[in-house]
Amino acid sequence: MDAFIIELENRPGMLAGLAESIAGRGINITAIAGAAARDSGAVAIITNDEAAARSVLDEIGVTYRPSALVSAGLEDKPGALADAARRLADAGVNVEALIATGSQGGKITIAFAVDDPDAARTALGELAGAAV
């Protein structure tokens, strides 16, 4: 499964236009994260139809890149994200985005968009594999 990391200008209406274009094709955005810095920003989205989402993104002409997702179940406590991030860093895995995709029973599920999904799964060990 992939996330799409989409570059957007930091101005009113950019997110609305993106979301409207995707919704207009009947595609559901199932998870999203984003931030802006100065004049630009990015959102990372997970959808229920990757092929259709890619088609929409191509049609509207935004700059984007797909990124493989590795899901991990983290304890909902201080240091859990730090531990997972350190494991990935020590394995040389670059985290391109992260999206919280759920929580239940004292755990939070994080989808890490990474440059090397196999190495990420190995580095995360028993944390890896939670449903996205």
Short mmCIF file of N, CA, C and O in Angstrom, two decimals:
data_model
loop_
_atom_site.label_atom_id
_atom_site.label_comp_id
_atom_site.label_asym_id
_atom_site.label_seq_id
_atom_site.Cartn_x
_atom_site.Cartn_y
_atom_site.Cartn_z
N MET A 1 0.85 -1.17 0.00
CA MET A 1 0.00 0.00 0.00
C MET A 1 0.90 1.23 0.00
O MET A 1 1.92 1.25 0.65
N ASP A 2 0.47 2.24 -0.73
CA ASP A 2 1.22 3.49 -0.82
C ASP A 2 0.42 4.65 -0.26
O ASP A 2 -0.81 4.65 -0.29
N ALA A 3 1.15 5.64 0.23
CA ALA A 3 0.59 6.96 0.50
C ALA A 3 1.02 7.84 -0.67
O ALA A 3 1.99 7.54 -1.36
N PHE A 4 0.29 8.90 -0.89
CA PHE A 4 0.70 9.91 -1.86
C PHE A 4 1.11 11.15 -1.08
O PHE A 4 0.32 11.66 -0.27
N ILE A 5 2.33 11.61 -1.30
CA ILE A 5 2.81 12.84 -0.68
C ILE A 5 2.68 13.93 -1.74
O ILE A 5 3.31 13.86 -2.80
N ILE A 6 1.83 14.91 -1.46
CA ILE A 6 1.42 15.90 -2.45
C ILE A 6 1.88 17.28 -2.01
O ILE A 6 1.58 17.71 -0.89
N GLU A 7 2.60 17.96 -2.88
CA GLU A 7 3.05 19.33 -2.59
C GLU A 7 1.94 20.31 -2.95
O GLU A 7 1.31 20.19 -4.00
N LEU A 8 1.71 21.25 -2.04
CA LEU A 8 0.69 22.27 -2.26
C LEU A 8 1.23 23.64 -1.87
O LEU A 8 2.05 23.74 -0.95
N GLU A 9 0.75 24.68 -2.55
CA GLU A 9 1.05 26.03 -2.11
C GLU A 9 0.33 26.28 -0.79
O GLU A 9 -0.76 25.75 -0.56
N ASN A 10 0.92 27.10 0.06
CA ASN A 10 0.31 27.44 1.33
C ASN A 10 -0.57 28.67 1.14
O ASN A 10 -0.17 29.80 1.41
N ARG A 11 -1.78 28.41 0.64
CA ARG A 11 -2.75 29.49 0.44
C ARG A 11 -4.16 28.91 0.50
O ARG A 11 -4.35 27.72 0.26
N PRO A 12 -5.14 29.76 0.82
CA PRO A 12 -6.51 29.29 0.95
C PRO A 12 -7.01 28.58 -0.31
O PRO A 12 -6.77 29.04 -1.43
N GLY A 13 -7.68 27.49 -0.11
CA GLY A 13 -8.32 26.77 -1.20
C GLY A 13 -7.54 25.61 -1.78
O GLY A 13 -8.10 24.79 -2.51
N MET A 14 -6.25 25.52 -1.49
CA MET A 14 -5.45 24.45 -2.09
C MET A 14 -5.91 23.07 -1.61
O MET A 14 -6.10 22.16 -2.41
N LEU A 15 -6.08 22.91 -0.32
CA LEU A 15 -6.55 21.63 0.21
C LEU A 15 -7.97 21.34 -0.26
O LEU A 15 -8.29 20.22 -0.64
N ALA A 16 -8.81 22.37 -0.25
CA ALA A 16 -10.20 22.18 -0.69
C ALA A 16 -10.25 21.69 -2.13
O ALA A 16 -10.99 20.75 -2.45
N GLY A 17 -9.47 22.30 -3.00
CA GLY A 17 -9.46 21.89 -4.41
C GLY A 17 -8.98 20.46 -4.59
O GLY A 17 -9.56 19.69 -5.37
N LEU A 18 -7.94 20.10 -3.86
CA LEU A 18 -7.42 18.74 -3.93
C LEU A 18 -8.49 17.75 -3.46
O LEU A 18 -8.79 16.77 -4.15
N ALA A 19 -9.06 18.00 -2.30
CA ALA A 19 -10.06 17.09 -1.74
C ALA A 19 -11.29 16.99 -2.64
O ALA A 19 -11.86 15.90 -2.81
N GLU A 20 -11.71 18.10 -3.22
CA GLU A 20 -12.87 18.09 -4.13
C GLU A 20 -12.59 17.26 -5.38
O GLU A 20 -13.45 16.51 -5.84
N SER A 21 -11.38 17.40 -5.92
CA SER A 21 -11.02 16.63 -7.11
C SER A 21 -11.04 15.13 -6.83
O SER A 21 -11.53 14.34 -7.64
N ILE A 22 -10.51 14.75 -5.70
CA ILE A 22 -10.48 13.33 -5.34
C ILE A 22 -11.89 12.83 -5.05
O ILE A 22 -12.30 11.78 -5.57
N ALA A 23 -12.66 13.57 -4.28
CA ALA A 23 -14.03 13.17 -3.95
C ALA A 23 -14.91 13.10 -5.20
O ALA A 23 -15.79 12.24 -5.30
N GLY A 24 -14.65 14.01 -6.15
CA GLY A 24 -15.43 14.05 -7.37
C GLY A 24 -15.35 12.77 -8.19
O GLY A 24 -16.22 12.50 -9.01
N ARG A 25 -14.32 11.99 -7.96
CA ARG A 25 -14.18 10.70 -8.64
C ARG A 25 -14.63 9.54 -7.76
O ARG A 25 -14.41 8.37 -8.09
N GLY A 26 -15.24 9.85 -6.61
CA GLY A 26 -15.74 8.81 -5.74
C GLY A 26 -14.66 8.11 -4.93
O GLY A 26 -14.87 7.01 -4.42
N ILE A 27 -13.51 8.75 -4.78
CA ILE A 27 -12.39 8.18 -4.04
C ILE A 27 -12.46 8.68 -2.61
O ILE A 27 -12.64 9.87 -2.37
N ASN A 28 -12.29 7.77 -1.66
CA ASN A 28 -12.31 8.13 -0.25
C ASN A 28 -10.88 8.31 0.25
O ASN A 28 -10.04 7.44 0.06
N ILE A 29 -10.63 9.45 0.88
CA ILE A 29 -9.36 9.65 1.59
C ILE A 29 -9.55 9.01 2.95
O ILE A 29 -10.35 9.49 3.77
N THR A 30 -8.83 7.93 3.21
CA THR A 30 -9.02 7.18 4.46
C THR A 30 -8.13 7.66 5.59
O THR A 30 -8.41 7.38 6.75
N ALA A 31 -7.06 8.38 5.26
CA ALA A 31 -6.18 8.96 6.27
C ALA A 31 -5.40 10.10 5.62
O ALA A 31 -5.11 10.07 4.43
N ILE A 32 -5.07 11.11 6.45
CA ILE A 32 -4.35 12.28 5.93
C ILE A 32 -3.52 12.91 7.03
O ILE A 32 -3.88 12.86 8.21
N ALA A 33 -2.39 13.46 6.64
CA ALA A 33 -1.55 14.27 7.52
C ALA A 33 -0.96 15.37 6.67
O ALA A 33 -0.79 15.20 5.46
N GLY A 34 -0.65 16.49 7.28
CA GLY A 34 -0.08 17.57 6.49
C GLY A 34 0.48 18.68 7.35
O GLY A 34 0.20 18.75 8.54
N ALA A 35 1.27 19.49 6.71
CA ALA A 35 1.85 20.66 7.37
C ALA A 35 2.30 21.64 6.29
O ALA A 35 2.55 21.26 5.15
N ALA A 36 2.41 22.89 6.69
CA ALA A 36 2.90 23.94 5.80
C ALA A 36 4.06 24.65 6.47
O ALA A 36 4.13 24.74 7.70
N ALA A 37 4.96 25.15 5.65
CA ALA A 37 6.08 25.98 6.12
C ALA A 37 6.25 27.10 5.12
O ALA A 37 6.51 26.85 3.94
N ARG A 38 6.04 28.29 5.59
CA ARG A 38 6.11 29.48 4.75
C ARG A 38 5.14 29.39 3.57
O ARG A 38 3.96 29.31 3.76
N ASP A 39 5.66 29.35 2.34
CA ASP A 39 4.80 29.41 1.16
C ASP A 39 4.37 28.06 0.62
O ASP A 39 3.60 28.00 -0.35
N SER A 40 4.88 26.98 1.17
CA SER A 40 4.53 25.67 0.63
C SER A 40 4.21 24.70 1.75
O SER A 40 4.44 24.97 2.93
N GLY A 41 3.69 23.59 1.35
CA GLY A 41 3.36 22.55 2.31
C GLY A 41 3.17 21.25 1.58
O GLY A 41 3.38 21.15 0.38
N ALA A 42 2.78 20.26 2.34
CA ALA A 42 2.53 18.95 1.76
C ALA A 42 1.48 18.23 2.59
O ALA A 42 1.36 18.48 3.79
N VAL A 43 0.73 17.39 1.91
CA VAL A 43 -0.17 16.47 2.59
C VAL A 43 0.20 15.07 2.16
O VAL A 43 0.64 14.85 1.02
N ALA A 44 0.05 14.15 3.07
CA ALA A 44 0.21 12.74 2.77
C ALA A 44 -1.15 12.11 2.92
O ALA A 44 -1.80 12.29 3.96
N ILE A 45 -1.61 11.43 1.88
CA ILE A 45 -2.93 10.83 1.93
C ILE A 45 -2.86 9.33 1.65
O ILE A 45 -1.98 8.86 0.92
N ILE A 46 -3.79 8.62 2.25
CA ILE A 46 -4.05 7.23 1.93
C ILE A 46 -5.47 7.19 1.42
O ILE A 46 -6.36 7.83 2.00
N THR A 47 -5.70 6.49 0.33
CA THR A 47 -7.04 6.42 -0.26
C THR A 47 -7.49 4.96 -0.38
O THR A 47 -6.70 4.04 -0.24
N ASN A 48 -8.77 4.81 -0.69
CA ASN A 48 -9.30 3.47 -0.91
C ASN A 48 -9.08 2.97 -2.33
O ASN A 48 -9.41 1.83 -2.63
N ASP A 49 -8.50 3.80 -3.20
CA ASP A 49 -8.27 3.40 -4.60
C ASP A 49 -7.02 4.12 -5.12
O ASP A 49 -7.10 5.23 -5.63
N GLU A 50 -5.88 3.46 -4.99
CA GLU A 50 -4.61 4.09 -5.37
C GLU A 50 -4.54 4.43 -6.86
O GLU A 50 -4.08 5.51 -7.23
N ALA A 51 -4.99 3.53 -7.72
CA ALA A 51 -4.91 3.77 -9.16
C ALA A 51 -5.75 4.98 -9.56
O ALA A 51 -5.29 5.84 -10.33
N ALA A 52 -6.96 5.07 -9.04
CA ALA A 52 -7.82 6.21 -9.36
C ALA A 52 -7.26 7.50 -8.78
O ALA A 52 -7.30 8.55 -9.42
N ALA A 53 -6.72 7.44 -7.57
CA ALA A 53 -6.12 8.64 -6.96
C ALA A 53 -4.94 9.12 -7.80
O ALA A 53 -4.81 10.33 -8.05
N ARG A 54 -4.11 8.21 -8.24
CA ARG A 54 -2.97 8.58 -9.09
C ARG A 54 -3.46 9.26 -10.37
O ARG A 54 -2.90 10.27 -10.80
N SER A 55 -4.52 8.74 -10.95
CA SER A 55 -5.09 9.32 -12.16
C SER A 55 -5.56 10.75 -11.91
O SER A 55 -5.30 11.66 -12.71
N VAL A 56 -6.26 10.97 -10.80
CA VAL A 56 -6.74 12.32 -10.46
C VAL A 56 -5.57 13.26 -10.25
O VAL A 56 -5.56 14.40 -10.75
N LEU A 57 -4.57 12.83 -9.51
CA LEU A 57 -3.41 13.69 -9.23
C LEU A 57 -2.69 14.06 -10.53
O LEU A 57 -2.26 15.20 -10.69
N ASP A 58 -2.58 13.11 -11.45
CA ASP A 58 -1.98 13.41 -12.75
C ASP A 58 -2.83 14.42 -13.52
O ASP A 58 -2.31 15.37 -14.11
N GLU A 59 -4.14 14.24 -13.50
CA GLU A 59 -5.04 15.12 -14.24
C GLU A 59 -5.00 16.55 -13.72
O GLU A 59 -5.06 17.50 -14.51
N ILE A 60 -4.92 16.74 -12.41
CA ILE A 60 -4.96 18.11 -11.87
C ILE A 60 -3.57 18.75 -11.83
O ILE A 60 -3.45 19.93 -11.52
N GLY A 61 -2.55 17.98 -12.15
CA GLY A 61 -1.22 18.55 -12.34
C GLY A 61 -0.46 18.92 -11.07
O GLY A 61 0.42 19.78 -11.13
N VAL A 62 -0.78 18.29 -9.96
CA VAL A 62 -0.02 18.58 -8.74
C VAL A 62 1.27 17.76 -8.73
O VAL A 62 1.37 16.72 -9.38
N THR A 63 2.24 18.25 -8.00
CA THR A 63 3.48 17.50 -7.81
C THR A 63 3.27 16.54 -6.66
O THR A 63 2.86 16.95 -5.57
N TYR A 64 3.51 15.26 -6.91
CA TYR A 64 3.32 14.26 -5.87
C TYR A 64 4.28 13.10 -6.09
O TYR A 64 4.87 12.97 -7.16
N ARG A 65 4.40 12.29 -5.07
CA ARG A 65 5.15 11.05 -5.21
C ARG A 65 4.50 10.00 -4.32
O ARG A 65 4.06 10.29 -3.23
N PRO A 66 4.43 8.78 -4.84
CA PRO A 66 3.94 7.70 -4.00
C PRO A 66 5.06 7.26 -3.05
O PRO A 66 6.25 7.38 -3.37
N SER A 67 4.69 6.78 -1.90
CA SER A 67 5.66 6.29 -0.93
C SER A 67 5.08 5.06 -0.25
O SER A 67 3.94 5.08 0.20
N ALA A 68 5.88 4.00 -0.20
CA ALA A 68 5.43 2.75 0.40
C ALA A 68 5.15 2.93 1.89
O ALA A 68 5.87 3.64 2.59
N LEU A 69 4.12 2.25 2.37
CA LEU A 69 3.73 2.34 3.77
C LEU A 69 4.12 1.08 4.54
O LEU A 69 3.96 -0.03 4.04
N VAL A 70 4.61 1.30 5.74
CA VAL A 70 4.82 0.22 6.69
C VAL A 70 4.10 0.63 7.96
O VAL A 70 4.34 1.71 8.50
N SER A 71 3.22 -0.21 8.40
CA SER A 71 2.39 0.09 9.55
C SER A 71 3.00 -0.49 10.82
O SER A 71 3.61 -1.56 10.79
N ALA A 72 2.84 0.22 11.92
CA ALA A 72 3.36 -0.24 13.21
C ALA A 72 2.37 0.07 14.31
O ALA A 72 1.75 1.13 14.33
N GLY A 73 2.24 -0.86 15.22
CA GLY A 73 1.42 -0.65 16.41
C GLY A 73 2.30 -0.22 17.56
O GLY A 73 3.17 -0.96 18.00
N LEU A 74 2.11 1.01 18.04
CA LEU A 74 2.94 1.57 19.10
C LEU A 74 2.12 1.70 20.38
O LEU A 74 0.94 2.05 20.34
N GLU A 75 2.77 1.45 21.50
CA GLU A 75 2.12 1.69 22.79
C GLU A 75 1.80 3.17 22.90
O GLU A 75 2.58 4.01 22.47
N ASP A 76 0.66 3.49 23.46
CA ASP A 76 0.26 4.89 23.64
C ASP A 76 0.89 5.42 24.93
O ASP A 76 0.23 5.53 25.96
N LYS A 77 2.20 5.69 24.83
CA LYS A 77 2.94 6.17 26.00
C LYS A 77 4.15 6.97 25.53
O LYS A 77 4.61 6.82 24.39
N PRO A 78 4.69 7.81 26.40
CA PRO A 78 5.87 8.60 26.03
C PRO A 78 7.04 7.69 25.61
O PRO A 78 7.30 6.66 26.24
N GLY A 79 7.68 8.06 24.53
CA GLY A 79 8.86 7.35 24.06
C GLY A 79 8.60 6.29 23.02
O GLY A 79 9.54 5.81 22.38
N ALA A 80 7.34 5.92 22.81
CA ALA A 80 7.05 4.86 21.83
C ALA A 80 7.42 5.29 20.41
O ALA A 80 8.05 4.52 19.68
N LEU A 81 7.06 6.50 20.03
CA LEU A 81 7.43 6.99 18.71
C LEU A 81 8.94 7.17 18.61
O LEU A 81 9.55 6.84 17.60
N ALA A 82 9.56 7.67 19.67
CA ALA A 82 11.01 7.84 19.66
C ALA A 82 11.71 6.51 19.42
O ALA A 82 12.68 6.43 18.64
N ASP A 83 11.24 5.44 20.06
CA ASP A 83 11.83 4.12 19.87
C ASP A 83 11.70 3.66 18.42
O ASP A 83 12.67 3.20 17.82
N ALA A 84 10.50 3.78 17.87
CA ALA A 84 10.28 3.35 16.49
C ALA A 84 11.12 4.18 15.52
O ALA A 84 11.75 3.64 14.60
N ALA A 85 11.15 5.48 15.72
CA ALA A 85 11.94 6.36 14.84
C ALA A 85 13.42 6.05 14.93
O ALA A 85 14.14 6.06 13.92
N ARG A 86 13.92 5.75 16.12
CA ARG A 86 15.33 5.40 16.29
C ARG A 86 15.65 4.09 15.57
O ARG A 86 16.68 3.96 14.93
N ARG A 87 14.76 3.12 15.68
CA ARG A 87 14.96 1.84 14.98
C ARG A 87 15.10 2.07 13.48
O ARG A 87 15.97 1.49 12.82
N LEU A 88 14.21 2.90 12.94
CA LEU A 88 14.26 3.20 11.51
C LEU A 88 15.53 3.95 11.14
O LEU A 88 16.21 3.62 10.15
N ALA A 89 15.88 4.95 11.93
CA ALA A 89 17.09 5.73 11.66
C ALA A 89 18.34 4.85 11.70
O ALA A 89 19.20 4.94 10.82
N ASP A 90 18.44 4.01 12.71
CA ASP A 90 19.61 3.14 12.84
C ASP A 90 19.72 2.16 11.68
O ASP A 90 20.82 1.71 11.35
N ALA A 91 18.58 1.83 11.04
CA ALA A 91 18.59 0.94 9.88
C ALA A 91 18.80 1.70 8.57
O ALA A 91 18.79 1.10 7.50
N GLY A 92 18.95 3.03 8.66
CA GLY A 92 19.15 3.84 7.46
C GLY A 92 17.88 4.08 6.66
O GLY A 92 17.94 4.43 5.49
N VAL A 93 16.74 3.91 7.28
CA VAL A 93 15.45 4.11 6.61
C VAL A 93 15.02 5.56 6.77
O VAL A 93 14.99 6.09 7.89
N ASN A 94 14.68 6.20 5.66
CA ASN A 94 14.19 7.57 5.70
C ASN A 94 12.67 7.57 5.80
O ASN A 94 11.98 6.93 5.00
N VAL A 95 12.15 8.29 6.80
CA VAL A 95 10.71 8.45 6.96
C VAL A 95 10.30 9.69 6.18
O VAL A 95 10.74 10.79 6.48
N GLU A 96 9.46 9.50 5.17
CA GLU A 96 9.02 10.61 4.32
C GLU A 96 7.73 11.24 4.83
O GLU A 96 7.44 12.39 4.53
N ALA A 97 6.94 10.47 5.56
CA ALA A 97 5.70 10.96 6.17
C ALA A 97 5.26 9.94 7.19
O ALA A 97 5.68 8.79 7.15
N LEU A 98 4.43 10.38 8.13
CA LEU A 98 3.78 9.42 9.02
C LEU A 98 2.36 9.88 9.26
O LEU A 98 2.07 11.06 9.31
N ILE A 99 1.49 8.88 9.35
CA ILE A 99 0.07 9.14 9.47
C ILE A 99 -0.49 8.24 10.55
O ILE A 99 -0.34 7.02 10.48
N ALA A 100 -1.13 8.83 11.55
CA ALA A 100 -1.84 8.03 12.54
C ALA A 100 -3.09 7.48 11.88
O ALA A 100 -3.88 8.24 11.30
N THR A 101 -3.26 6.17 11.93
CA THR A 101 -4.39 5.55 11.24
C THR A 101 -5.40 4.91 12.17
O THR A 101 -6.42 4.41 11.72
N GLY A 102 -5.14 4.92 13.47
CA GLY A 102 -6.11 4.36 14.39
C GLY A 102 -5.54 4.19 15.78
O GLY A 102 -4.33 4.32 15.99
N SER A 103 -6.42 3.91 16.73
CA SER A 103 -5.99 3.61 18.09
C SER A 103 -7.01 2.68 18.72
O SER A 103 -8.20 2.77 18.44
N GLN A 104 -6.49 1.81 19.55
CA GLN A 104 -7.37 0.87 20.23
C GLN A 104 -6.58 0.15 21.32
O GLN A 104 -5.43 -0.25 21.11
N GLY A 105 -7.19 0.02 22.48
CA GLY A 105 -6.61 -0.77 23.54
C GLY A 105 -5.22 -0.35 23.98
O GLY A 105 -4.37 -1.19 24.21
N GLY A 106 -4.97 0.94 24.09
CA GLY A 106 -3.67 1.42 24.55
C GLY A 106 -2.59 1.41 23.49
O GLY A 106 -1.41 1.59 23.78
N LYS A 107 -2.97 1.19 22.23
CA LYS A 107 -2.01 1.23 21.12
C LYS A 107 -2.49 2.21 20.07
O LYS A 107 -3.69 2.41 19.89
N ILE A 108 -1.54 2.80 19.38
CA ILE A 108 -1.84 3.67 18.26
C ILE A 108 -1.17 3.08 17.03
O ILE A 108 -0.05 2.58 17.11
N THR A 109 -1.88 3.08 15.92
CA THR A 109 -1.32 2.56 14.68
C THR A 109 -0.80 3.73 13.86
O THR A 109 -1.52 4.69 13.61
N ILE A 110 0.47 3.62 13.47
CA ILE A 110 1.11 4.64 12.66
C ILE A 110 1.51 4.01 11.33
O ILE A 110 2.12 2.93 11.30
N ALA A 111 1.16 4.66 10.23
CA ALA A 111 1.63 4.25 8.91
C ALA A 111 2.83 5.13 8.58
O ALA A 111 2.70 6.35 8.48
N PHE A 112 3.99 4.51 8.47
CA PHE A 112 5.22 5.21 8.11
C PHE A 112 5.40 5.12 6.59
O PHE A 112 5.45 4.01 6.04
N ALA A 113 5.49 6.26 5.91
CA ALA A 113 5.84 6.29 4.50
C ALA A 113 7.37 6.33 4.45
O ALA A 113 7.98 7.25 4.99
N VAL A 114 7.95 5.30 3.85
CA VAL A 114 9.40 5.12 3.93
C VAL A 114 10.02 4.86 2.56
O VAL A 114 9.33 4.46 1.63
N ASP A 115 11.34 5.05 2.50
CA ASP A 115 12.05 4.81 1.25
C ASP A 115 12.47 3.35 1.07
O ASP A 115 12.81 2.95 -0.03
N ASP A 116 12.45 2.55 2.13
CA ASP A 116 12.86 1.15 2.05
C ASP A 116 11.94 0.31 2.95
O ASP A 116 12.25 0.08 4.12
N PRO A 117 10.80 -0.14 2.40
CA PRO A 117 9.83 -0.84 3.24
C PRO A 117 10.35 -2.15 3.84
O PRO A 117 10.01 -2.47 4.97
N ASP A 118 11.16 -2.89 3.12
CA ASP A 118 11.68 -4.14 3.67
C ASP A 118 12.58 -3.89 4.88
O ASP A 118 12.46 -4.55 5.91
N ALA A 119 13.47 -2.92 4.75
CA ALA A 119 14.35 -2.58 5.87
C ALA A 119 13.54 -2.02 7.04
O ALA A 119 13.86 -2.28 8.20
N ALA A 120 12.48 -1.26 6.73
CA ALA A 120 11.64 -0.70 7.79
C ALA A 120 10.94 -1.82 8.57
O ALA A 120 10.91 -1.80 9.80
N ARG A 121 10.39 -2.80 7.85
CA ARG A 121 9.72 -3.92 8.53
C ARG A 121 10.69 -4.67 9.44
O ARG A 121 10.36 -5.02 10.57
N THR A 122 11.89 -4.90 8.93
CA THR A 122 12.90 -5.59 9.72
C THR A 122 13.27 -4.77 10.94
O THR A 122 13.35 -5.29 12.06
N ALA A 123 13.50 -3.48 10.76
CA ALA A 123 13.90 -2.61 11.87
C ALA A 123 12.81 -2.50 12.93
O ALA A 123 13.10 -2.49 14.13
N LEU A 124 11.57 -2.43 12.50
CA LEU A 124 10.47 -2.30 13.45
C LEU A 124 10.15 -3.62 14.16
O LEU A 124 9.54 -3.62 15.22
N GLY A 125 10.56 -4.72 13.57
CA GLY A 125 10.39 -6.02 14.20
C GLY A 125 8.96 -6.28 14.62
O GLY A 125 8.03 -6.21 13.82
N GLU A 126 8.78 -6.57 15.91
CA GLU A 126 7.47 -6.94 16.44
C GLU A 126 6.45 -5.81 16.37
O GLU A 126 5.24 -6.04 16.48
N LEU A 127 6.89 -4.57 16.14
CA LEU A 127 5.96 -3.45 16.02
C LEU A 127 5.28 -3.42 14.66
O LEU A 127 4.19 -2.87 14.52
N ALA A 128 5.95 -3.96 13.65
CA ALA A 128 5.46 -3.89 12.28
C ALA A 128 4.27 -4.81 12.06
O ALA A 128 4.09 -5.80 12.76
N GLY A 129 3.47 -4.44 11.08
CA GLY A 129 2.41 -5.31 10.64
C GLY A 129 1.01 -4.96 11.11
O GLY A 129 0.06 -5.60 10.71
N ALA A 130 0.86 -3.95 11.93
CA ALA A 130 -0.48 -3.54 12.33
C ALA A 130 -1.22 -3.05 11.10
O ALA A 130 -0.63 -2.49 10.19
N ALA A 131 -2.51 -3.26 11.07
CA ALA A 131 -3.31 -2.88 9.90
C ALA A 131 -3.30 -1.37 9.70
O ALA A 131 -3.36 -0.61 10.65
N VAL A 132 -3.19 -0.96 8.44
CA VAL A 132 -3.26 0.46 8.09
C VAL A 132 -4.70 0.84 7.89
O VAL A 132 -5.47 0.15 7.33
#
